[in-house]
Coordinates of C-alpha atoms in Angstrom, one line a residue:
M606 CA 36.1 -51.5 -126.8
K607 CA 40.2 -50.4 -126.1
F608 CA 38.9 -49.6 -122.5
Q609 CA 37.0 -52.8 -122.2
S610 CA 40.2 -54.5 -123.0
F611 CA 42.3 -53.0 -120.8
A612 CA 39.8 -53.6 -118.0
N613 CA 39.8 -57.2 -118.7
L614 CA 43.9 -57.1 -119.5
G615 CA 43.6 -55.9 -115.5
Y616 CA 41.2 -58.4 -114.4
A617 CA 43.7 -60.9 -115.9
V618 CA 46.5 -59.9 -114.1
A619 CA 45.0 -59.3 -111.1
V620 CA 43.8 -63.2 -111.2
S621 CA 47.2 -64.3 -112.3
L622 CA 48.7 -62.4 -109.2
L623 CA 45.6 -64.4 -107.2
V624 CA 46.8 -67.7 -108.4
A625 CA 50.6 -66.9 -108.1
A626 CA 49.7 -65.9 -104.4
C627 CA 47.2 -69.2 -103.7
G628 CA 50.6 -71.6 -104.8
G629 CA 50.5 -71.0 -108.7
G630 CA 53.5 -71.8 -110.2
G631 CA 55.3 -73.0 -107.0
G632 CA 55.0 -69.5 -105.5
S633 CA 55.1 -69.6 -101.6
P634 CA 51.3 -69.9 -99.9
V635 CA 49.9 -67.4 -98.2
N636 CA 48.3 -67.0 -95.1
Q637 CA 45.0 -66.2 -95.6
L638 CA 42.0 -66.9 -98.4
V639 CA 41.4 -65.2 -101.3
G640 CA 38.7 -63.0 -101.4
T641 CA 38.4 -62.3 -97.4
A642 CA 38.7 -58.1 -96.3
L643 CA 41.3 -57.5 -94.2
D644 CA 40.3 -56.9 -90.5
V645 CA 42.2 -55.7 -87.6
A646 CA 41.0 -55.9 -83.9
P647 CA 40.5 -54.5 -81.7
A648 CA 39.2 -51.3 -83.6
N649 CA 39.2 -49.6 -80.3
G650 CA 40.9 -50.7 -77.3
T651 CA 43.1 -49.5 -74.4
F652 CA 46.5 -51.1 -73.3
Y653 CA 48.2 -50.2 -70.5
A654 CA 51.6 -49.6 -70.3
G655 CA 54.1 -52.5 -69.7
V656 CA 51.3 -54.8 -70.1
P657 CA 51.8 -57.2 -73.1
A658 CA 48.5 -56.9 -75.7
T659 CA 47.9 -58.4 -78.8
I660 CA 46.5 -56.7 -82.4
S661 CA 44.7 -59.4 -84.2
V662 CA 45.3 -59.2 -88.2
T663 CA 43.2 -61.2 -90.5
G664 CA 42.4 -61.7 -93.8
G665 CA 43.6 -59.5 -96.5
H666 CA 47.0 -60.5 -97.9
S667 CA 50.1 -61.4 -95.9
P668 CA 53.0 -60.2 -95.2
Y669 CA 51.7 -56.7 -93.6
L670 CA 53.2 -53.4 -93.3
I671 CA 52.2 -51.9 -89.4
A672 CA 52.9 -48.2 -88.8
S673 CA 52.5 -46.8 -85.5
S674 CA 51.8 -43.0 -84.9
E675 CA 53.6 -42.9 -81.3
P676 CA 55.9 -45.3 -81.9
G677 CA 57.5 -43.9 -78.6
I678 CA 54.7 -45.0 -77.0
L679 CA 53.5 -47.8 -78.9
P680 CA 56.4 -49.5 -80.8
V681 CA 55.1 -51.9 -83.4
P682 CA 57.7 -54.5 -86.1
S683 CA 57.5 -53.0 -89.7
R684 CA 56.4 -56.4 -90.8
V685 CA 54.6 -58.9 -89.8
E686 CA 52.9 -62.4 -91.1
G687 CA 49.9 -62.4 -88.8
S688 CA 48.8 -61.1 -85.5
F689 CA 51.5 -60.1 -83.2
E690 CA 52.1 -58.3 -79.7
V691 CA 52.6 -55.3 -78.4
V692 CA 54.3 -53.8 -75.2
P693 CA 53.3 -50.2 -74.5
N694 CA 55.9 -47.1 -72.8
N695 CA 54.2 -45.6 -70.3
P696 CA 53.0 -42.1 -71.8
G697 CA 54.6 -39.0 -70.5
V698 CA 52.2 -36.9 -71.8
V699 CA 48.2 -37.5 -72.2
D700 CA 45.6 -36.5 -74.4
I701 CA 44.6 -33.1 -73.7
G702 CA 40.9 -32.3 -72.7
L703 CA 40.8 -35.5 -70.3
A704 CA 38.0 -34.8 -67.5
P705 CA 39.1 -34.6 -63.6
G706 CA 39.7 -38.3 -62.4
A707 CA 39.9 -39.6 -65.8
L708 CA 42.6 -42.8 -66.7
P709 CA 45.3 -41.1 -68.5
I710 CA 45.7 -42.2 -71.9
R711 CA 47.5 -41.1 -75.3
S712 CA 45.6 -41.9 -78.4
V713 CA 47.7 -43.8 -80.5
N714 CA 47.1 -44.8 -83.9
V715 CA 48.0 -48.3 -85.5
T716 CA 47.9 -48.7 -89.7
V717 CA 47.8 -52.0 -91.1
R718 CA 48.5 -52.7 -94.9
D719 CA 48.9 -55.7 -96.8
S720 CA 50.6 -56.9 -99.5
L721 CA 47.8 -55.8 -102.1
G722 CA 47.1 -52.2 -100.5
A723 CA 44.3 -52.9 -98.3
V724 CA 44.4 -49.9 -95.4
V725 CA 43.0 -50.6 -91.7
T726 CA 43.5 -48.0 -89.0
I727 CA 42.8 -48.9 -85.5
A728 CA 42.7 -46.5 -82.7
I729 CA 44.8 -47.4 -79.5
K730 CA 44.4 -45.7 -76.1
V731 CA 47.3 -46.4 -74.0
A732 CA 47.0 -45.7 -70.3
Q733 CA 49.6 -44.8 -68.1
N734 CA 50.1 -47.8 -66.0
F735 CA 48.2 -48.0 -62.4
L736 CA 51.5 -48.1 -60.4
T737 CA 52.5 -44.7 -61.6
G738 CA 49.4 -43.8 -59.1
Y739 CA 51.1 -45.3 -56.3
R740 CA 52.6 -42.9 -53.2
L741 CA 55.1 -43.7 -51.1
V742 CA 54.2 -42.9 -47.7
F743 CA 56.5 -43.1 -44.5
V744 CA 53.5 -43.8 -41.9
T745 CA 55.5 -44.4 -38.5
S746 CA 59.0 -44.4 -37.4
T747 CA 61.6 -45.3 -34.6
C748 CA 63.4 -42.0 -35.6
A749 CA 63.2 -39.2 -33.6
A750 CA 61.5 -36.4 -35.7
A751 CA 63.5 -33.3 -36.7
A752 CA 62.3 -30.2 -35.0
G753 CA 59.0 -29.0 -37.3
A754 CA 59.0 -31.8 -39.2
T755 CA 55.8 -33.0 -40.4
S756 CA 56.6 -35.6 -42.3
V757 CA 58.3 -39.2 -41.0
T758 CA 61.8 -39.7 -42.6
P759 CA 64.1 -42.9 -42.5
C760 CA 67.2 -42.6 -40.1
A761 CA 70.5 -44.4 -39.8
G762 CA 69.8 -47.5 -37.0
G763 CA 66.1 -46.8 -37.0
D764 CA 63.0 -48.9 -38.6
T765 CA 60.4 -47.5 -40.6
A766 CA 57.1 -48.4 -41.4
V767 CA 56.1 -47.2 -45.5
Q768 CA 52.4 -47.6 -47.3
L769 CA 51.8 -47.5 -50.9
A770 CA 48.5 -46.6 -51.6
A771 CA 46.4 -47.5 -55.3
V772 CA 44.7 -44.1 -56.5
S773 CA 44.7 -44.0 -59.9
N774 CA 41.4 -43.8 -61.6
G775 CA 39.9 -44.5 -58.3
S776 CA 40.6 -48.6 -59.0
L777 CA 41.5 -50.3 -55.9
H778 CA 44.1 -52.8 -56.4
G779 CA 43.1 -54.9 -53.3
N780 CA 44.6 -58.8 -52.6
E781 CA 47.3 -58.8 -55.0
A782 CA 51.2 -59.2 -54.6
F783 CA 53.2 -57.2 -54.9
R784 CA 57.1 -57.5 -54.6
L785 CA 59.4 -54.4 -52.8
E786 CA 63.1 -54.4 -53.8
V787 CA 66.3 -52.4 -52.7
V788 CA 67.5 -50.6 -56.0
R789 CA 70.1 -48.1 -54.0
G790 CA 70.7 -47.2 -50.5
Q791 CA 71.6 -49.0 -47.7
F792 CA 68.4 -50.5 -46.5
A793 CA 66.7 -53.9 -46.0
F794 CA 63.6 -54.8 -45.5
Y795 CA 62.9 -56.5 -42.3
T796 CA 60.0 -58.9 -41.4
P797 CA 59.5 -60.1 -38.0
D798 CA 57.9 -63.6 -37.5
S799 CA 56.9 -65.2 -34.2
S800 CA 59.9 -67.4 -34.4
T801 CA 62.8 -65.7 -36.3
S802 CA 63.0 -62.5 -37.9
V803 CA 64.0 -61.9 -41.7
I804 CA 66.4 -58.9 -43.3
S805 CA 66.4 -59.2 -47.2
N806 CA 67.1 -56.7 -50.0
S807 CA 63.4 -58.1 -51.1
V808 CA 60.0 -58.8 -49.7
T809 CA 56.6 -60.2 -51.1
V810 CA 53.6 -58.8 -49.5
T811 CA 49.8 -58.7 -50.5
S812 CA 47.8 -55.5 -50.7
D813 CA 44.7 -55.0 -48.2
H814 CA 41.3 -54.4 -49.2
E815 CA 42.0 -50.7 -50.2
G816 CA 44.7 -51.5 -52.3
K817 CA 47.4 -50.5 -49.3
I818 CA 50.6 -52.4 -49.3
T819 CA 53.2 -51.9 -45.8
A820 CA 56.4 -52.8 -45.0
I821 CA 59.1 -52.1 -43.0
I822 CA 62.3 -50.7 -43.7
R823 CA 65.4 -51.2 -41.6
V824 CA 68.5 -48.7 -41.9
P825 CA 72.0 -49.7 -40.4
S826 CA 73.6 -47.8 -37.8
G827 CA 76.0 -45.3 -39.0
V828 CA 75.5 -44.8 -42.1
P829 CA 75.6 -41.4 -43.9
P830 CA 72.5 -39.2 -45.6
Q831 CA 71.4 -40.5 -49.0
I832 CA 69.3 -40.6 -51.5
A833 CA 67.5 -44.3 -51.6
I834 CA 65.4 -45.9 -53.9
V835 CA 63.0 -48.8 -53.5
R836 CA 61.2 -50.6 -56.7
V837 CA 57.5 -51.8 -56.5
V838 CA 56.9 -54.6 -58.7
H839 CA 53.4 -56.1 -59.3
I840 CA 53.9 -59.1 -59.8
A841 CA 50.6 -60.4 -61.9
S842 CA 51.6 -58.1 -64.6
G843 CA 55.5 -57.7 -64.2
T844 CA 54.9 -54.0 -64.7
S845 CA 57.1 -51.7 -62.0
T846 CA 57.8 -48.4 -60.5
E847 CA 60.2 -46.7 -58.5
Q848 CA 60.1 -44.2 -55.6
V849 CA 62.7 -42.1 -54.4
F850 CA 63.2 -40.9 -50.7
T851 CA 65.8 -39.7 -48.2
I852 CA 67.7 -41.3 -45.4
S853 CA 68.6 -39.3 -42.6
G854 CA 72.4 -40.3 -41.6
A855 CA 74.2 -39.6 -38.5
V856 CA 77.1 -37.8 -39.6
N857 CA 77.0 -35.4 -37.1
T858 CA 76.7 -37.7 -34.7
P859 CA 79.6 -39.9 -34.4
L860 CA 79.4 -43.5 -32.6
T861 CA 81.5 -44.3 -29.5
L862 CA 83.1 -47.6 -30.3
T863 CA 83.4 -50.1 -27.2
A864 CA 86.8 -52.2 -26.8
I865 CA 86.7 -55.1 -23.9
P866 CA 88.8 -55.5 -22.4
A867 CA 90.8 -51.9 -23.7
T868 CA 93.4 -52.4 -21.9
F869 CA 96.2 -55.7 -21.3
T870 CA 99.3 -55.8 -19.0
F871 CA 101.2 -58.8 -19.3
T872 CA 103.9 -59.7 -16.1
A873 CA 107.1 -61.8 -16.5
A874 CA 107.9 -64.2 -13.8
D875 CA 111.1 -62.0 -12.7
S876 CA 112.9 -59.4 -13.2
T877 CA 114.8 -60.6 -15.8
S878 CA 112.7 -59.8 -18.4
C879 CA 109.7 -58.0 -20.0
G880 CA 106.0 -59.5 -20.0
S881 CA 105.1 -61.1 -22.6
G882 CA 101.7 -63.3 -24.1
S883 CA 98.6 -62.7 -26.1
G884 CA 94.8 -61.9 -25.5
D885 CA 91.8 -61.3 -27.5
F886 CA 89.9 -58.1 -27.6
F887 CA 86.0 -57.3 -29.1
V888 CA 84.7 -54.1 -30.4
F889 CA 81.1 -53.1 -30.3
D890 CA 79.0 -50.5 -31.4
G891 CA 80.3 -49.3 -34.5
V892 CA 79.5 -50.0 -38.5
P893 CA 82.0 -53.2 -40.0
P894 CA 84.8 -53.4 -41.3
Y895 CA 86.5 -52.6 -38.2
M896 CA 90.7 -52.1 -38.2
A897 CA 93.5 -52.1 -35.9
V898 CA 97.0 -50.8 -36.2
S899 CA 99.8 -51.1 -33.4
S900 CA 101.9 -47.8 -32.7
N901 CA 104.8 -50.1 -31.0
S902 CA 107.0 -52.6 -33.0
A903 CA 106.9 -54.9 -30.0
V904 CA 103.0 -54.8 -29.6
G905 CA 101.5 -57.0 -32.8
V906 CA 97.7 -56.8 -33.3
T907 CA 95.7 -59.4 -35.7
P908 CA 94.3 -59.5 -37.9
T909 CA 94.6 -55.8 -39.6
S910 CA 91.1 -55.7 -40.6
T911 CA 87.4 -57.7 -40.0
G912 CA 84.5 -57.4 -41.0
S913 CA 82.5 -59.3 -38.2
Q914 CA 80.4 -57.8 -35.4
P915 CA 81.6 -57.4 -33.1
G916 CA 84.8 -56.8 -34.4
R917 CA 87.6 -59.8 -32.7
F918 CA 91.6 -58.9 -32.8
T919 CA 94.4 -60.7 -31.0
I920 CA 96.8 -58.8 -29.1
T921 CA 100.6 -60.3 -29.1
V922 CA 103.4 -59.0 -26.8
A923 CA 106.9 -60.9 -27.4
N924 CA 109.2 -61.3 -25.0
G925 CA 112.2 -58.5 -25.5
A926 CA 114.4 -56.1 -23.4
A927 CA 112.2 -53.2 -24.0
C928 CA 108.6 -53.3 -22.0
P929 CA 105.9 -51.1 -23.7
N930 CA 104.4 -49.0 -21.3
A931 CA 100.6 -48.2 -22.5
A932 CA 101.2 -48.5 -26.0
P933 CA 98.6 -47.7 -28.0
V934 CA 96.3 -50.3 -30.2
I935 CA 94.0 -47.7 -32.7
V936 CA 90.8 -49.4 -33.7
T937 CA 88.7 -47.4 -36.0
D938 CA 85.2 -48.2 -38.0
S939 CA 84.0 -47.4 -41.4
Q940 CA 82.6 -44.5 -40.6
G941 CA 86.2 -43.1 -38.9
N942 CA 84.8 -43.6 -35.5
R943 CA 87.6 -44.5 -33.0
V944 CA 88.7 -46.2 -29.6
T945 CA 92.3 -47.0 -28.4
V946 CA 93.3 -50.7 -26.7
T947 CA 96.7 -50.2 -24.3
V948 CA 98.9 -52.8 -24.0
T949 CA 101.5 -52.7 -21.0
S950 CA 104.6 -55.5 -20.6
L951 CA 105.9 -55.5 -17.1
R952 CA 109.2 -57.0 -15.4
G953 CA 108.4 -59.4 -12.7
P954 CA 109.4 -59.2 -9.1
T955 CA 112.8 -59.3 -8.5
A956 CA 114.2 -62.7 -6.9
T957 CA 114.9 -63.0 -3.2
P958 CA 118.1 -64.2 -1.7
P959 CA 118.6 -67.2 -0.9
P960 CA 119.8 -68.0 2.4
P961 CA 123.5 -68.8 3.2
L962 CA 124.6 -72.6 2.8
A963 CA 125.3 -74.1 5.4
V964 CA 126.4 -77.8 7.0
A965 CA 125.1 -79.5 10.1
P966 CA 127.0 -81.0 11.5
N967 CA 130.3 -79.8 9.9
S968 CA 132.2 -82.8 11.7
I969 CA 131.9 -86.6 12.1
T970 CA 134.0 -89.4 13.3
L971 CA 133.8 -92.9 11.1
A972 CA 135.3 -96.0 12.1
C973 CA 136.4 -98.4 9.0
G974 CA 133.5 -99.6 6.7
T975 CA 131.4 -96.9 8.4
S976 CA 129.1 -94.0 7.2
G977 CA 127.8 -90.8 8.5
S978 CA 125.4 -88.5 7.5
V979 CA 125.6 -84.0 7.4
S980 CA 122.7 -82.1 6.6
V981 CA 122.8 -79.2 4.1
V982 CA 120.8 -76.3 4.0
G983 CA 120.7 -72.4 2.2
G984 CA 122.8 -71.9 -0.8
S985 CA 120.4 -72.3 -4.2
G986 CA 119.6 -75.9 -3.4
S987 CA 121.5 -77.8 -6.1
Y988 CA 124.6 -79.3 -4.0
S989 CA 127.9 -81.4 -5.1
V990 CA 130.8 -82.6 -3.1
T991 CA 134.4 -83.6 -3.1
S992 CA 136.1 -85.3 -0.9
S993 CA 140.2 -84.7 -0.1
H994 CA 140.9 -88.2 1.6
P995 CA 141.6 -91.3 -1.1
Q996 CA 139.7 -93.7 1.2
V997 CA 137.0 -91.6 2.2
N998 CA 133.7 -91.2 -0.2
A999 CA 131.2 -88.3 -0.1
T1000 CA 127.9 -88.6 -1.9
V1001 CA 124.7 -86.3 -2.1
S1002 CA 121.1 -86.7 -2.2
G1003 CA 118.4 -83.9 -2.3
R1004 CA 119.9 -82.3 1.3
T1005 CA 121.5 -85.1 2.6
I1006 CA 125.5 -85.8 2.2
T1007 CA 126.3 -89.1 2.9
I1008 CA 130.5 -89.7 4.1
T1009 CA 131.9 -93.2 4.1
R1010 CA 135.3 -95.0 5.1
V1011 CA 136.2 -97.3 2.5
A1012 CA 137.6 -100.6 4.1
P1013 CA 139.8 -102.6 3.6
D1014 CA 143.2 -100.2 2.5
P1015 CA 145.8 -101.6 0.5
V1016 CA 147.9 -103.8 2.3
G1017 CA 151.0 -101.5 3.7
S1018 CA 148.9 -97.9 3.4
T1019 CA 148.7 -95.8 5.9
F1020 CA 146.5 -93.0 5.5
P1021 CA 145.8 -89.3 7.0
T1022 CA 143.7 -89.5 9.8
T1023 CA 141.5 -86.5 8.8
A1024 CA 139.5 -85.9 5.9
S1025 CA 138.0 -82.8 4.3
I1026 CA 134.5 -83.0 2.4
S1027 CA 134.0 -79.8 0.4
V1028 CA 130.2 -79.0 0.0
T1029 CA 129.0 -76.2 -2.6
D1030 CA 126.3 -74.6 -4.8
G1031 CA 128.3 -72.9 -7.3
S1032 CA 128.6 -69.9 -5.6
T1033 CA 129.5 -70.6 -2.1
A1034 CA 131.1 -73.7 -0.2
Q1035 CA 131.4 -75.5 3.2
V1036 CA 133.4 -77.7 4.9
V1037 CA 132.9 -81.1 6.8
T1038 CA 136.0 -82.5 8.4
A1039 CA 135.7 -86.2 8.7
T1040 CA 138.3 -87.8 11.3
V1041 CA 138.7 -91.5 10.5
P1042 CA 141.7 -94.6 11.2
A1043 CA 144.9 -94.2 9.6
T1044 CA 144.4 -98.2 8.6
C1045 CA 141.7 -100.3 7.8
P1046 CA 141.7 -102.7 9.0

């Protein structure tokens, strides 16, 4: 009877717990019906690495405690209220004894325990993601093959076709979308089109019926040797893998920069000063950014650096007493390649001395109130005149001098009968003699 009493007591406690679990006494409601058995699905399943999968938990009494035998391969939450989602990691080590060509898997046990101690263990096979079976192959290239080379390698300044083919478990992934992305390295994806061409850091392609995807990699000219990384993303699942390859650079093949024009000559109008002015030149066949520096203080260059292709610079020579002679402007690109632009400033031609100043005629006779003309030539071409006679006026217009005997004279006045008209260009002078009446009238 004592043992029976204990059994009845245990039953009463269990019933009390079940009632409390169902909400009796103000407790929180449970998610499952009393009396249903704990069930976890799938009992045996295959999950692919990187692809979300759901483990369904029904029956029993929540909350549930979850444990994974390989938490690094199949991480699970420690406590849930019901079904939950997992994202397996890619197993680096697979099960021993798999047949050749079999799907590479790692077996993991997932244990689910409910709040009353019921336990269910399921067996999950975590398969290596199929993208790990892709092998990057360069099939053809515009790059020259190295002597004795048996494979194609992308190179600086070349286009190279790359293929990725699915070989995992004999499963072909044809007619599926993939995205290729630049992760590291100086390269891009080149997509030719009938109307235009696109160069970008990512490209989306569709695999053919054999599961192959093909793209073209373009490497800029002049890049150094380097390790590059491309990422392949299976768009439907979001899973990805990265492939490493080598770019053959141009370290031992210096580029030849071209400057157009490569020489500048500025000539002054005359010999009294040096030639001055400005002009542009362009730089081709290098790898931007370009830098330019002048070694002569009389020669300026702007800008000092430019990332444009081709590079464009402006040469300026100020007017001064010192004339630069083949002054160098050194232009370099990002790879250290160099070209020199020379700048020369010249004085102008020596001026031809003007013909001597002359007048014709150099004498003239005037009556009262009359005028006469005299021509002037030579000299600087800029003339002025002066008359020595108070009643004789002289004016100059261009190369003609007009001389006038003014009338009438003041009453009772008598004046000289000759007048000297001086003509000068500022450096030399000539004299015209005018014979005039002593009185007018």
